[in-house]
């Protein structure tokens, strides 16, 4: 990034080199390329369809749980691959803890989205996200885990 | 060890020393965890018969807490208020550490580090209140 460094001061190369000190994250760049190849090999449309199917299956299953509220549009095509919800009388932290003990990993909190939570009058929610590796069985375990948490914590 | 043991759930459903008291005044503080919205408020009352002593020898006559939070935060504070009442003397109460609070809940092994901020929310509020009590009698 530098031309010359003296005790009294330094001179710098032109951008972008000026802002790139040391060895760049080469492994990361190669990894990203591989990830992109991997996804494109499967097919982006196929991936999106899988995502929507997981959404649909999750919303269908979670909707049946008494006291559970889902946020955002219920049409899976209008969502990205996740479902955010709250459970009546159970704090998101506690619900996610019990789910974790059941081997189901969700996120609890505001998901770096405080303003949208404020918009819905909430402070914290639970979020289940889906990937290409998510199966219907995973979603069934999520629903079962929530029912178990209800029995345990209420 | 199961975090949500009967003991913890009991403290959550029947929190001890719960409810904002009418006498809450100078020695009161409300602590919030903005990431989840948990809020714990605490108020203490100095035992009047000890109020003329040097601050460390003073006794806490009463402690109450209020607010809303997850099971861990409420149960922890419920247990902490019992511990405060047991210790009575300010200097003993000031000796309560974060580790002590985690022990009350069942030990560090039973609480995931991600929940420490829940477990210590009330403790943080209490520290701020105790600092005020201590500074009032320099």
PDB file of C-alpha atoms in Angstrom:
ATOM      1  CA  UNK A   1       0.000   0.000   0.000  1.00  0.00           C
ATOM      2  CA  UNK A   2       2.990   2.286   0.451  1.00  0.00           C
ATOM      3  CA  UNK A   3       5.693   3.736  -1.717  1.00  0.00           C
ATOM      4  CA  UNK A   4       7.959   4.908   1.045  1.00  0.00           C
ATOM      5  CA  UNK A   5       7.824   4.982   4.812  1.00  0.00           C
ATOM      6  CA  UNK A   6      10.088   7.216   6.848  1.00  0.00           C
ATOM      7  CA  UNK A   7       9.960   8.219  10.485  1.00  0.00           C
ATOM      8  CA  UNK A   8       8.686  11.643   9.404  1.00  0.00           C
ATOM      9  CA  UNK A   9       5.906  10.341   7.163  1.00  0.00           C
ATOM     10  CA  UNK A  10       4.814   8.025   4.396  1.00  0.00           C
ATOM     11  CA  UNK A  11       3.782   8.128   0.701  1.00  0.00           C
ATOM     12  CA  UNK A  12       1.101   5.861  -0.658  1.00  0.00           C
ATOM     13  CA  UNK A  13       0.334   4.035  -3.880  1.00  0.00           C
ATOM     14  CA  UNK A  14      -2.726   4.867  -5.997  1.00  0.00           C
ATOM     15  CA  UNK A  15      -6.101   3.329  -5.130  1.00  0.00           C
ATOM     16  CA  UNK A  16      -7.058   0.522  -4.944  1.00  0.00           C
ATOM     17  CA  UNK A  17      -3.619  -0.683  -3.872  1.00  0.00           C
ATOM     18  CA  UNK A  18      -3.466   2.226  -1.443  1.00  0.00           C
ATOM     19  CA  UNK A  19      -6.198   0.576   0.612  1.00  0.00           C
ATOM     20  CA  UNK A  20      -4.972  -2.998   0.410  1.00  0.00           C
ATOM     21  CA  UNK A  21      -2.364  -3.819   2.982  1.00  0.00           C
ATOM     22  CA  UNK A  22      -0.945  -7.275   3.499  1.00  0.00           C
ATOM     23  CA  UNK A  23      -2.119 -10.455   1.808  1.00  0.00           C
ATOM     24  CA  UNK A  24      -5.749 -10.337   0.724  1.00  0.00           C
ATOM     25  CA  UNK A  25      -8.252 -13.010   1.766  1.00  0.00           C
ATOM     26  CA  UNK A  26      -7.326 -15.272  -1.149  1.00  0.00           C
ATOM     27  CA  UNK A  27      -8.814 -18.415   0.381  1.00  0.00           C
ATOM     28  CA  UNK A  28     -12.086 -16.545   0.878  1.00  0.00           C
ATOM     29  CA  UNK A  29     -12.170 -15.363  -2.711  1.00  0.00           C
ATOM     30  CA  UNK A  30     -11.542 -18.859  -4.042  1.00  0.00           C
ATOM     31  CA  UNK A  31     -14.124 -20.253  -1.654  1.00  0.00           C
ATOM     32  CA  UNK A  32     -16.696 -17.756  -2.876  1.00  0.00           C
ATOM     33  CA  UNK A  33     -16.023 -18.750  -6.457  1.00  0.00           C
ATOM     34  CA  UNK A  34     -16.494 -22.404  -5.574  1.00  0.00           C
ATOM     35  CA  UNK A  35     -19.724 -21.608  -3.737  1.00  0.00           C
ATOM     36  CA  UNK A  36     -21.055 -19.731  -6.751  1.00  0.00           C
ATOM     37  CA  UNK A  37     -20.143 -22.649  -9.054  1.00  0.00           C
ATOM     38  CA  UNK A  38     -21.801 -25.088  -6.666  1.00  0.00           C
ATOM     39  CA  UNK A  39     -25.052 -23.114  -6.599  1.00  0.00           C
ATOM     40  CA  UNK A  40     -25.137 -22.543 -10.347  1.00  0.00           C
ATOM     41  CA  UNK A  41     -24.506 -26.237 -10.968  1.00  0.00           C
ATOM     42  CA  UNK A  42     -27.611 -27.087  -8.972  1.00  0.00           C
ATOM     43  CA  UNK A  43     -29.506 -24.287 -10.708  1.00  0.00           C
ATOM     44  CA  UNK A  44     -30.720 -21.030  -9.164  1.00  0.00           C
ATOM     45  CA  UNK A  45     -34.348 -21.669 -10.142  1.00  0.00           C
ATOM     46  CA  UNK A  46     -34.247 -25.108  -8.572  1.00  0.00           C
ATOM     47  CA  UNK A  47     -32.838 -23.557  -5.410  1.00  0.00           C
ATOM     48  CA  UNK A  48     -35.530 -20.922  -5.268  1.00  0.00           C
ATOM     49  CA  UNK A  49     -38.234 -23.563  -5.755  1.00  0.00           C
ATOM     50  CA  UNK A  50     -36.814 -25.587  -2.897  1.00  0.00           C
ATOM     51  CA  UNK A  51     -36.736 -22.478  -0.720  1.00  0.00           C
ATOM     52  CA  UNK A  52     -40.370 -21.708  -1.491  1.00  0.00           C
ATOM     53  CA  UNK A  53     -41.385 -25.310  -0.826  1.00  0.00           C
ATOM     54  CA  UNK A  54     -39.681 -25.165   2.596  1.00  0.00           C
ATOM     55  CA  UNK A  55     -41.449 -21.859   3.315  1.00  0.00           C
ATOM     56  CA  UNK A  56     -44.794 -23.300   2.303  1.00  0.00           C
ATOM     57  CA  UNK A  57     -44.307 -26.463   4.378  1.00  0.00           C
ATOM     58  CA  UNK A  58     -43.128 -24.512   7.405  1.00  0.00           C
ATOM     59  CA  UNK A  59     -45.942 -21.958   7.288  1.00  0.00           C
ATOM     60  CA  UNK A  60     -48.492 -24.743   6.839  1.00  0.00           C
ATOM     61  CA  UNK A  61     -47.131 -26.620   9.863  1.00  0.00           C
ATOM     62  CA  UNK A  62     -46.460 -23.677  12.150  1.00  0.00           C
ATOM     63  CA  UNK A  63     -49.809 -22.038  11.415  1.00  0.00           C
ATOM     64  CA  UNK A  64     -51.488 -24.983  13.161  1.00  0.00           C
ATOM     65  CA  UNK A  65     -49.667 -24.391  16.441  1.00  0.00           C
ATOM     66  CA  UNK A  66     -51.905 -22.605  18.903  1.00  0.00           C
ATOM     67  CA  UNK A  67     -50.483 -19.317  20.123  1.00  0.00           C
ATOM     68  CA  UNK A  68     -47.858 -19.095  17.396  1.00  0.00           C
ATOM     69  CA  UNK A  69     -47.817 -15.989  15.208  1.00  0.00           C
ATOM     70  CA  UNK A  70     -45.941 -15.698  11.910  1.00  0.00           C
ATOM     71  CA  UNK A  71     -44.748 -12.313  10.645  1.00  0.00           C
ATOM     72  CA  UNK A  72     -44.677 -11.099   7.085  1.00  0.00           C
ATOM     73  CA  UNK A  73     -46.591 -12.405   4.063  1.00  0.00           C
ATOM     74  CA  UNK A  74     -47.917 -15.960   4.332  1.00  0.00           C
ATOM     75  CA  UNK A  75     -47.492 -16.589   0.608  1.00  0.00           C
ATOM     76  CA  UNK A  76     -44.236 -18.486   0.243  1.00  0.00           C
ATOM     77  CA  UNK A  77     -43.449 -16.824  -3.090  1.00  0.00           C
ATOM     78  CA  UNK A  78     -43.385 -13.461  -1.317  1.00  0.00           C
ATOM     79  CA  UNK A  79     -40.804 -14.589   1.215  1.00  0.00           C
ATOM     80  CA  UNK A  80     -37.139 -15.428   1.132  1.00  0.00           C
ATOM     81  CA  UNK A  81     -36.128 -18.700   2.772  1.00  0.00           C
ATOM     82  CA  UNK A  82     -37.164 -18.094   6.359  1.00  0.00           C
ATOM     83  CA  UNK A  83     -40.043 -17.879   8.793  1.00  0.00           C
ATOM     84  CA  UNK A  84     -40.063 -15.417  11.687  1.00  0.00           C
ATOM     85  CA  UNK A  85     -42.497 -16.003  14.512  1.00  0.00           C
ATOM     86  CA  UNK A  86     -43.342 -15.542  18.172  1.00  0.00           C
ATOM     87  CA  UNK A  87     -44.926 -17.947  20.634  1.00  0.00           C
ATOM     88  CA  UNK A  88     -47.452 -16.684  23.131  1.00  0.00           C
ATOM     89  CA  UNK A  89     -46.185 -16.587  26.718  1.00  0.00           C
ATOM     90  CA  UNK A  90     -42.725 -17.900  25.782  1.00  0.00           C
ATOM     91  CA  UNK A  91     -39.763 -15.579  25.448  1.00  0.00           C
ATOM     92  CA  UNK A  92     -37.822 -16.088  22.187  1.00  0.00           C
ATOM     93  CA  UNK A  93     -34.579 -16.748  24.090  1.00  0.00           C
ATOM     94  CA  UNK A  94     -36.181 -19.524  26.109  1.00  0.00           C
ATOM     95  CA  UNK A  95     -37.872 -21.079  23.072  1.00  0.00           C
ATOM     96  CA  UNK A  96     -34.648 -21.095  21.074  1.00  0.00           C
ATOM     97  CA  UNK A  97     -32.813 -22.627  24.028  1.00  0.00           C
ATOM     98  CA  UNK A  98     -35.237 -25.550  24.298  1.00  0.00           C
ATOM     99  CA  UNK A  99     -35.151 -26.021  20.517  1.00  0.00           C
ATOM    100  CA  UNK A 100     -31.365 -26.045  20.677  1.00  0.00           C
ATOM    101  CA  UNK A 101     -31.507 -28.856  23.211  1.00  0.00           C
ATOM    102  CA  UNK A 102     -33.692 -30.729  20.712  1.00  0.00           C
ATOM    103  CA  UNK A 103     -31.086 -30.276  17.996  1.00  0.00           C
ATOM    104  CA  UNK A 104     -32.979 -27.519  16.177  1.00  0.00           C
ATOM    105  CA  UNK A 105     -31.021 -24.320  15.555  1.00  0.00           C
ATOM    106  CA  UNK A 106     -32.961 -21.071  15.241  1.00  0.00           C
ATOM    107  CA  UNK A 107     -32.070 -17.462  15.926  1.00  0.00           C
ATOM    108  CA  UNK A 108     -33.730 -15.359  18.626  1.00  0.00           C
ATOM    109  CA  UNK A 109     -33.582 -11.603  19.008  1.00  0.00           C
ATOM    110  CA  UNK A 110     -34.080  -8.817  16.529  1.00  0.00           C
ATOM    111  CA  UNK A 111     -31.925 -10.293  13.754  1.00  0.00           C
ATOM    112  CA  UNK A 112     -30.188  -6.961  13.162  1.00  0.00           C
ATOM    113  CA  UNK A 113     -33.606  -5.599  12.187  1.00  0.00           C
ATOM    114  CA  UNK A 114     -34.762  -3.486  15.110  1.00  0.00           C
ATOM    115  CA  UNK A 115     -36.724  -0.958  12.994  1.00  0.00           C
ATOM    116  CA  UNK A 116     -38.903  -3.653  11.428  1.00  0.00           C
ATOM    117  CA  UNK A 117     -39.515  -5.115  14.883  1.00  0.00           C
ATOM    118  CA  UNK A 118     -40.568  -1.694  16.130  1.00  0.00           C
ATOM    119  CA  UNK A 119     -42.902  -1.455  13.125  1.00  0.00           C
ATOM    120  CA  UNK A 120     -44.608  -4.660  14.281  1.00  0.00           C
ATOM    121  CA  UNK A 121     -44.570  -3.569  17.930  1.00  0.00           C
ATOM    122  CA  UNK A 122     -42.084  -6.269  18.904  1.00  0.00           C
ATOM    123  CA  UNK A 123     -38.707  -6.445  20.566  1.00  0.00           C
ATOM    124  CA  UNK A 124     -37.688 -10.015  19.817  1.00  0.00           C
ATOM    125  CA  UNK A 125     -38.761 -12.886  17.578  1.00  0.00           C
ATOM    126  CA  UNK A 126     -37.613 -16.382  16.615  1.00  0.00           C
ATOM    127  CA  UNK A 127     -36.346 -17.031  13.099  1.00  0.00           C
ATOM    128  CA  UNK A 128     -35.958 -20.347  11.292  1.00  0.00           C
ATOM    129  CA  UNK A 129     -33.941 -20.080   8.088  1.00  0.00           C
ATOM    130  CA  UNK A 130     -33.803 -22.639   5.304  1.00  0.00           C
ATOM    131  CA  UNK A 131     -31.036 -23.661   2.947  1.00  0.00           C
ATOM    132  CA  UNK A 132     -30.587 -26.112   0.136  1.00  0.00           C
ATOM    133  CA  UNK A 133     -29.833 -28.777   2.764  1.00  0.00           C
ATOM    134  CA  UNK A 134     -33.077 -28.198   4.696  1.00  0.00           C
ATOM    135  CA  UNK A 135     -35.541 -31.070   4.576  1.00  0.00           C
ATOM    136  CA  UNK A 136     -39.197 -31.448   5.502  1.00  0.00           C
ATOM    137  CA  UNK A 137     -38.061 -33.611   8.391  1.00  0.00           C
ATOM    138  CA  UNK A 138     -36.109 -30.651   9.771  1.00  0.00           C
ATOM    139  CA  UNK A 139     -39.260 -28.552   9.685  1.00  0.00           C
ATOM    140  CA  UNK A 140     -41.260 -31.299  11.373  1.00  0.00           C
ATOM    141  CA  UNK A 141     -38.654 -31.364  14.144  1.00  0.00           C
ATOM    142  CA  UNK A 142     -39.017 -27.612  14.501  1.00  0.00           C
ATOM    143  CA  UNK A 143     -42.778 -27.928  14.964  1.00  0.00           C
ATOM    144  CA  UNK A 144     -42.382 -30.822  17.419  1.00  0.00           C
ATOM    145  CA  UNK A 145     -39.753 -28.900  19.338  1.00  0.00           C
ATOM    146  CA  UNK A 146     -42.067 -25.913  19.696  1.00  0.00           C
ATOM    147  CA  UNK A 147     -44.848 -28.143  21.064  1.00  0.00           C
ATOM    148  CA  UNK A 148     -42.394 -29.655  23.516  1.00  0.00           C
ATOM    149  CA  UNK A 149     -41.267 -26.206  24.610  1.00  0.00           C
ATOM    150  CA  UNK A 150     -44.881 -25.235  25.247  1.00  0.00           C
ATOM    151  CA  UNK A 151     -45.287 -28.203  27.591  1.00  0.00           C
ATOM    152  CA  UNK A 152     -42.000 -27.573  29.319  1.00  0.00           C
ATOM    153  CA  UNK A 153     -42.092 -23.826  29.809  1.00  0.00           C
ATOM    154  CA  UNK A 154     -45.727 -22.831  30.282  1.00  0.00           C
TER     155      UNK A 154
ATOM    156  CA  UNK B   1     -27.657 -30.366  33.282  1.00  0.00           C
ATOM    157  CA  UNK B   2     -31.064 -29.142  32.274  1.00  0.00           C
ATOM    158  CA  UNK B   3     -31.319 -25.375  32.539  1.00  0.00           C
ATOM    159  CA  UNK B   4     -35.078 -25.280  32.815  1.00  0.00           C
ATOM    160  CA  UNK B   5     -35.248 -27.324  35.987  1.00  0.00           C
ATOM    161  CA  UNK B   6     -38.267 -27.196  38.236  1.00  0.00           C
ATOM    162  CA  UNK B   7     -36.489 -24.775  40.555  1.00  0.00           C
ATOM    163  CA  UNK B   8     -35.877 -22.236  37.806  1.00  0.00           C
ATOM    164  CA  UNK B   9     -39.390 -22.507  36.408  1.00  0.00           C
ATOM    165  CA  UNK B  10     -40.787 -22.075  39.920  1.00  0.00           C
ATOM    166  CA  UNK B  11     -38.842 -18.829  40.379  1.00  0.00           C
ATOM    167  CA  UNK B  12     -40.091 -17.668  36.994  1.00  0.00           C
ATOM    168  CA  UNK B  13     -43.751 -18.449  37.646  1.00  0.00           C
ATOM    169  CA  UNK B  14     -43.633 -17.318  41.287  1.00  0.00           C
ATOM    170  CA  UNK B  15     -40.882 -14.719  41.424  1.00  0.00           C
ATOM    171  CA  UNK B  16     -39.893 -13.814  44.985  1.00  0.00           C
ATOM    172  CA  UNK B  17     -39.894 -10.178  46.079  1.00  0.00           C
ATOM    173  CA  UNK B  18     -41.654  -9.223  42.879  1.00  0.00           C
ATOM    174  CA  UNK B  19     -43.555  -6.016  42.275  1.00  0.00           C
ATOM    175  CA  UNK B  20     -42.586  -2.353  42.211  1.00  0.00           C
ATOM    176  CA  UNK B  21     -43.026  -1.124  45.768  1.00  0.00           C
ATOM    177  CA  UNK B  22     -44.688   2.134  46.759  1.00  0.00           C
ATOM    178  CA  UNK B  23     -41.551   3.075  48.675  1.00  0.00           C
ATOM    179  CA  UNK B  24     -39.296   2.861  45.613  1.00  0.00           C
ATOM    180  CA  UNK B  25     -37.397   6.113  45.604  1.00  0.00           C
ATOM    181  CA  UNK B  26     -33.776   7.086  45.570  1.00  0.00           C
ATOM    182  CA  UNK B  27     -32.396   3.598  45.493  1.00  0.00           C
ATOM    183  CA  UNK B  28     -33.954   2.327  42.329  1.00  0.00           C
ATOM    184  CA  UNK B  29     -32.772   1.440  38.811  1.00  0.00           C
ATOM    185  CA  UNK B  30     -34.183  -0.111  35.650  1.00  0.00           C
ATOM    186  CA  UNK B  31     -31.913  -2.047  33.331  1.00  0.00           C
ATOM    187  CA  UNK B  32     -32.883  -2.943  29.778  1.00  0.00           C
ATOM    188  CA  UNK B  33     -31.465  -5.415  27.291  1.00  0.00           C
ATOM    189  CA  UNK B  34     -32.356  -3.727  23.980  1.00  0.00           C
ATOM    190  CA  UNK B  35     -31.602  -6.800  21.890  1.00  0.00           C
ATOM    191  CA  UNK B  36     -34.506  -8.702  23.394  1.00  0.00           C
ATOM    192  CA  UNK B  37     -36.550  -6.091  25.241  1.00  0.00           C
ATOM    193  CA  UNK B  38     -36.042  -7.646  28.668  1.00  0.00           C
ATOM    194  CA  UNK B  39     -36.374  -5.089  31.434  1.00  0.00           C
ATOM    195  CA  UNK B  40     -35.600  -5.529  35.131  1.00  0.00           C
ATOM    196  CA  UNK B  41     -36.123  -2.799  37.689  1.00  0.00           C
ATOM    197  CA  UNK B  42     -34.940  -3.053  41.288  1.00  0.00           C
ATOM    198  CA  UNK B  43     -35.415  -1.002  44.426  1.00  0.00           C
ATOM    199  CA  UNK B  44     -33.809  -1.389  47.848  1.00  0.00           C
ATOM    200  CA  UNK B  45     -34.587   0.059  51.216  1.00  0.00           C
ATOM    201  CA  UNK B  46     -31.937   0.641  53.846  1.00  0.00           C
ATOM    202  CA  UNK B  47     -32.859  -0.674  57.285  1.00  0.00           C
ATOM    203  CA  UNK B  48     -33.556   2.581  59.165  1.00  0.00           C
ATOM    204  CA  UNK B  49     -31.957   1.358  62.380  1.00  0.00           C
ATOM    205  CA  UNK B  50     -28.672   1.017  60.495  1.00  0.00           C
ATOM    206  CA  UNK B  51     -28.830   4.167  58.389  1.00  0.00           C
ATOM    207  CA  UNK B  52     -26.511   6.137  60.657  1.00  0.00           C
ATOM    208  CA  UNK B  53     -23.728   3.593  60.410  1.00  0.00           C
ATOM    209  CA  UNK B  54     -20.849   3.791  57.970  1.00  0.00           C
ATOM    210  CA  UNK B  55     -22.193   2.730  54.576  1.00  0.00           C
ATOM    211  CA  UNK B  56     -20.540  -0.690  54.568  1.00  0.00           C
ATOM    212  CA  UNK B  57     -22.127  -1.571  57.901  1.00  0.00           C
ATOM    213  CA  UNK B  58     -25.584  -0.573  56.754  1.00  0.00           C
ATOM    214  CA  UNK B  59     -28.190  -3.216  56.182  1.00  0.00           C
ATOM    215  CA  UNK B  60     -30.593  -3.603  53.308  1.00  0.00           C
ATOM    216  CA  UNK B  61     -34.023  -3.918  54.883  1.00  0.00           C
ATOM    217  CA  UNK B  62     -35.971  -4.778  51.778  1.00  0.00           C
ATOM    218  CA  UNK B  63     -35.485  -5.428  48.087  1.00  0.00           C
ATOM    219  CA  UNK B  64     -38.025  -5.740  45.294  1.00  0.00           C
ATOM    220  CA  UNK B  65     -37.823  -6.201  41.580  1.00  0.00           C
ATOM    221  CA  UNK B  66     -40.196  -5.812  38.664  1.00  0.00           C
ATOM    222  CA  UNK B  67     -40.270  -5.895  34.863  1.00  0.00           C
ATOM    223  CA  UNK B  68     -40.510  -8.528  32.197  1.00  0.00           C
ATOM    224  CA  UNK B  69     -38.028 -10.924  30.791  1.00  0.00           C
ATOM    225  CA  UNK B  70     -37.092 -14.416  29.800  1.00  0.00           C
ATOM    226  CA  UNK B  71     -37.141 -17.281  32.267  1.00  0.00           C
ATOM    227  CA  UNK B  72     -33.427 -16.975  32.954  1.00  0.00           C
ATOM    228  CA  UNK B  73     -33.475 -13.242  33.714  1.00  0.00           C
ATOM    229  CA  UNK B  74     -36.529 -13.387  35.982  1.00  0.00           C
ATOM    230  CA  UNK B  75     -35.466 -16.534  37.823  1.00  0.00           C
ATOM    231  CA  UNK B  76     -31.955 -15.168  38.327  1.00  0.00           C
ATOM    232  CA  UNK B  77     -33.235 -11.931  39.805  1.00  0.00           C
ATOM    233  CA  UNK B  78     -35.727 -13.748  42.018  1.00  0.00           C
ATOM    234  CA  UNK B  79     -32.902 -15.863  43.432  1.00  0.00           C
ATOM    235  CA  UNK B  80     -30.621 -12.857  43.715  1.00  0.00           C
ATOM    236  CA  UNK B  81     -33.127 -10.916  45.820  1.00  0.00           C
ATOM    237  CA  UNK B  82     -33.338 -13.891  48.194  1.00  0.00           C
ATOM    238  CA  UNK B  83     -29.561 -13.905  48.464  1.00  0.00           C
ATOM    239  CA  UNK B  84     -29.532 -10.151  49.159  1.00  0.00           C
ATOM    240  CA  UNK B  85     -32.055 -10.590  51.965  1.00  0.00           C
ATOM    241  CA  UNK B  86     -30.021 -13.451  53.384  1.00  0.00           C
ATOM    242  CA  UNK B  87     -26.797 -11.416  53.457  1.00  0.00           C
ATOM    243  CA  UNK B  88     -28.386  -8.224  54.831  1.00  0.00           C
ATOM    244  CA  UNK B  89     -25.175  -6.194  55.243  1.00  0.00           C
ATOM    245  CA  UNK B  90     -24.240  -3.926  52.363  1.00  0.00           C
ATOM    246  CA  UNK B  91     -20.601  -5.027  52.413  1.00  0.00           C
ATOM    247  CA  UNK B  92     -21.694  -8.674  52.169  1.00  0.00           C
ATOM    248  CA  UNK B  93     -24.112  -7.883  49.375  1.00  0.00           C
ATOM    249  CA  UNK B  94     -21.451  -5.981  47.479  1.00  0.00           C
ATOM    250  CA  UNK B  95     -19.429  -9.191  47.683  1.00  0.00           C
ATOM    251  CA  UNK B  96     -21.909 -11.022  45.458  1.00  0.00           C
ATOM    252  CA  UNK B  97     -20.153 -11.718  42.169  1.00  0.00           C
ATOM    253  CA  UNK B  98     -21.371 -12.605  38.680  1.00  0.00           C
ATOM    254  CA  UNK B  99     -20.105 -16.139  39.343  1.00  0.00           C
ATOM    255  CA  UNK B 100     -22.298 -16.304  42.453  1.00  0.00           C
ATOM    256  CA  UNK B 101     -25.351 -15.407  40.382  1.00  0.00           C
ATOM    257  CA  UNK B 102     -24.552 -18.096  37.832  1.00  0.00           C
ATOM    258  CA  UNK B 103     -24.093 -20.570  40.698  1.00  0.00           C
ATOM    259  CA  UNK B 104     -27.542 -19.707  42.028  1.00  0.00           C
ATOM    260  CA  UNK B 105     -28.965 -20.642  38.648  1.00  0.00           C
ATOM    261  CA  UNK B 106     -27.301 -24.007  38.719  1.00  0.00           C
ATOM    262  CA  UNK B 107     -23.725 -23.307  37.820  1.00  0.00           C
ATOM    263  CA  UNK B 108     -21.821 -22.129  34.776  1.00  0.00           C
ATOM    264  CA  UNK B 109     -22.078 -25.594  33.201  1.00  0.00           C
ATOM    265  CA  UNK B 110     -25.837 -25.373  32.929  1.00  0.00           C
ATOM    266  CA  UNK B 111     -25.987 -21.905  31.388  1.00  0.00           C
ATOM    267  CA  UNK B 112     -24.822 -21.314  27.814  1.00  0.00           C
ATOM    268  CA  UNK B 113     -22.611 -18.201  27.547  1.00  0.00           C
ATOM    269  CA  UNK B 114     -25.177 -16.707  25.178  1.00  0.00           C
ATOM    270  CA  UNK B 115     -27.546 -16.458  28.162  1.00  0.00           C
ATOM    271  CA  UNK B 116     -25.142 -14.772  30.579  1.00  0.00           C
ATOM    272  CA  UNK B 117     -26.528 -11.342  29.725  1.00  0.00           C
ATOM    273  CA  UNK B 118     -29.995 -12.649  30.640  1.00  0.00           C
ATOM    274  CA  UNK B 119     -28.746 -14.127  33.896  1.00  0.00           C
ATOM    275  CA  UNK B 120     -26.926 -10.953  34.878  1.00  0.00           C
ATOM    276  CA  UNK B 121     -29.449  -8.301  33.817  1.00  0.00           C
ATOM    277  CA  UNK B 122     -30.880  -7.946  37.320  1.00  0.00           C
ATOM    278  CA  UNK B 123     -27.417  -8.159  38.853  1.00  0.00           C
ATOM    279  CA  UNK B 124     -26.327  -5.165  36.738  1.00  0.00           C
ATOM    280  CA  UNK B 125     -29.329  -3.168  37.870  1.00  0.00           C
ATOM    281  CA  UNK B 126     -28.585  -4.082  41.481  1.00  0.00           C
ATOM    282  CA  UNK B 127     -24.952  -2.930  41.186  1.00  0.00           C
ATOM    283  CA  UNK B 128     -26.107   0.500  40.065  1.00  0.00           C
ATOM    284  CA  UNK B 129     -28.511   0.770  42.981  1.00  0.00           C
ATOM    285  CA  UNK B 130     -25.922  -0.386  45.500  1.00  0.00           C
ATOM    286  CA  UNK B 131     -23.457   2.193  44.188  1.00  0.00           C
ATOM    287  CA  UNK B 132     -26.011   4.874  45.022  1.00  0.00           C
ATOM    288  CA  UNK B 133     -26.552   3.498  48.506  1.00  0.00           C
ATOM    289  CA  UNK B 134     -22.811   3.414  49.116  1.00  0.00           C
ATOM    290  CA  UNK B 135     -22.215   6.948  47.884  1.00  0.00           C
ATOM    291  CA  UNK B 136     -25.011   8.449  49.908  1.00  0.00           C
ATOM    292  CA  UNK B 137     -22.995   7.877  53.070  1.00  0.00           C
ATOM    293  CA  UNK B 138     -19.469   8.762  52.085  1.00  0.00           C
TER     294      UNK B 138
END
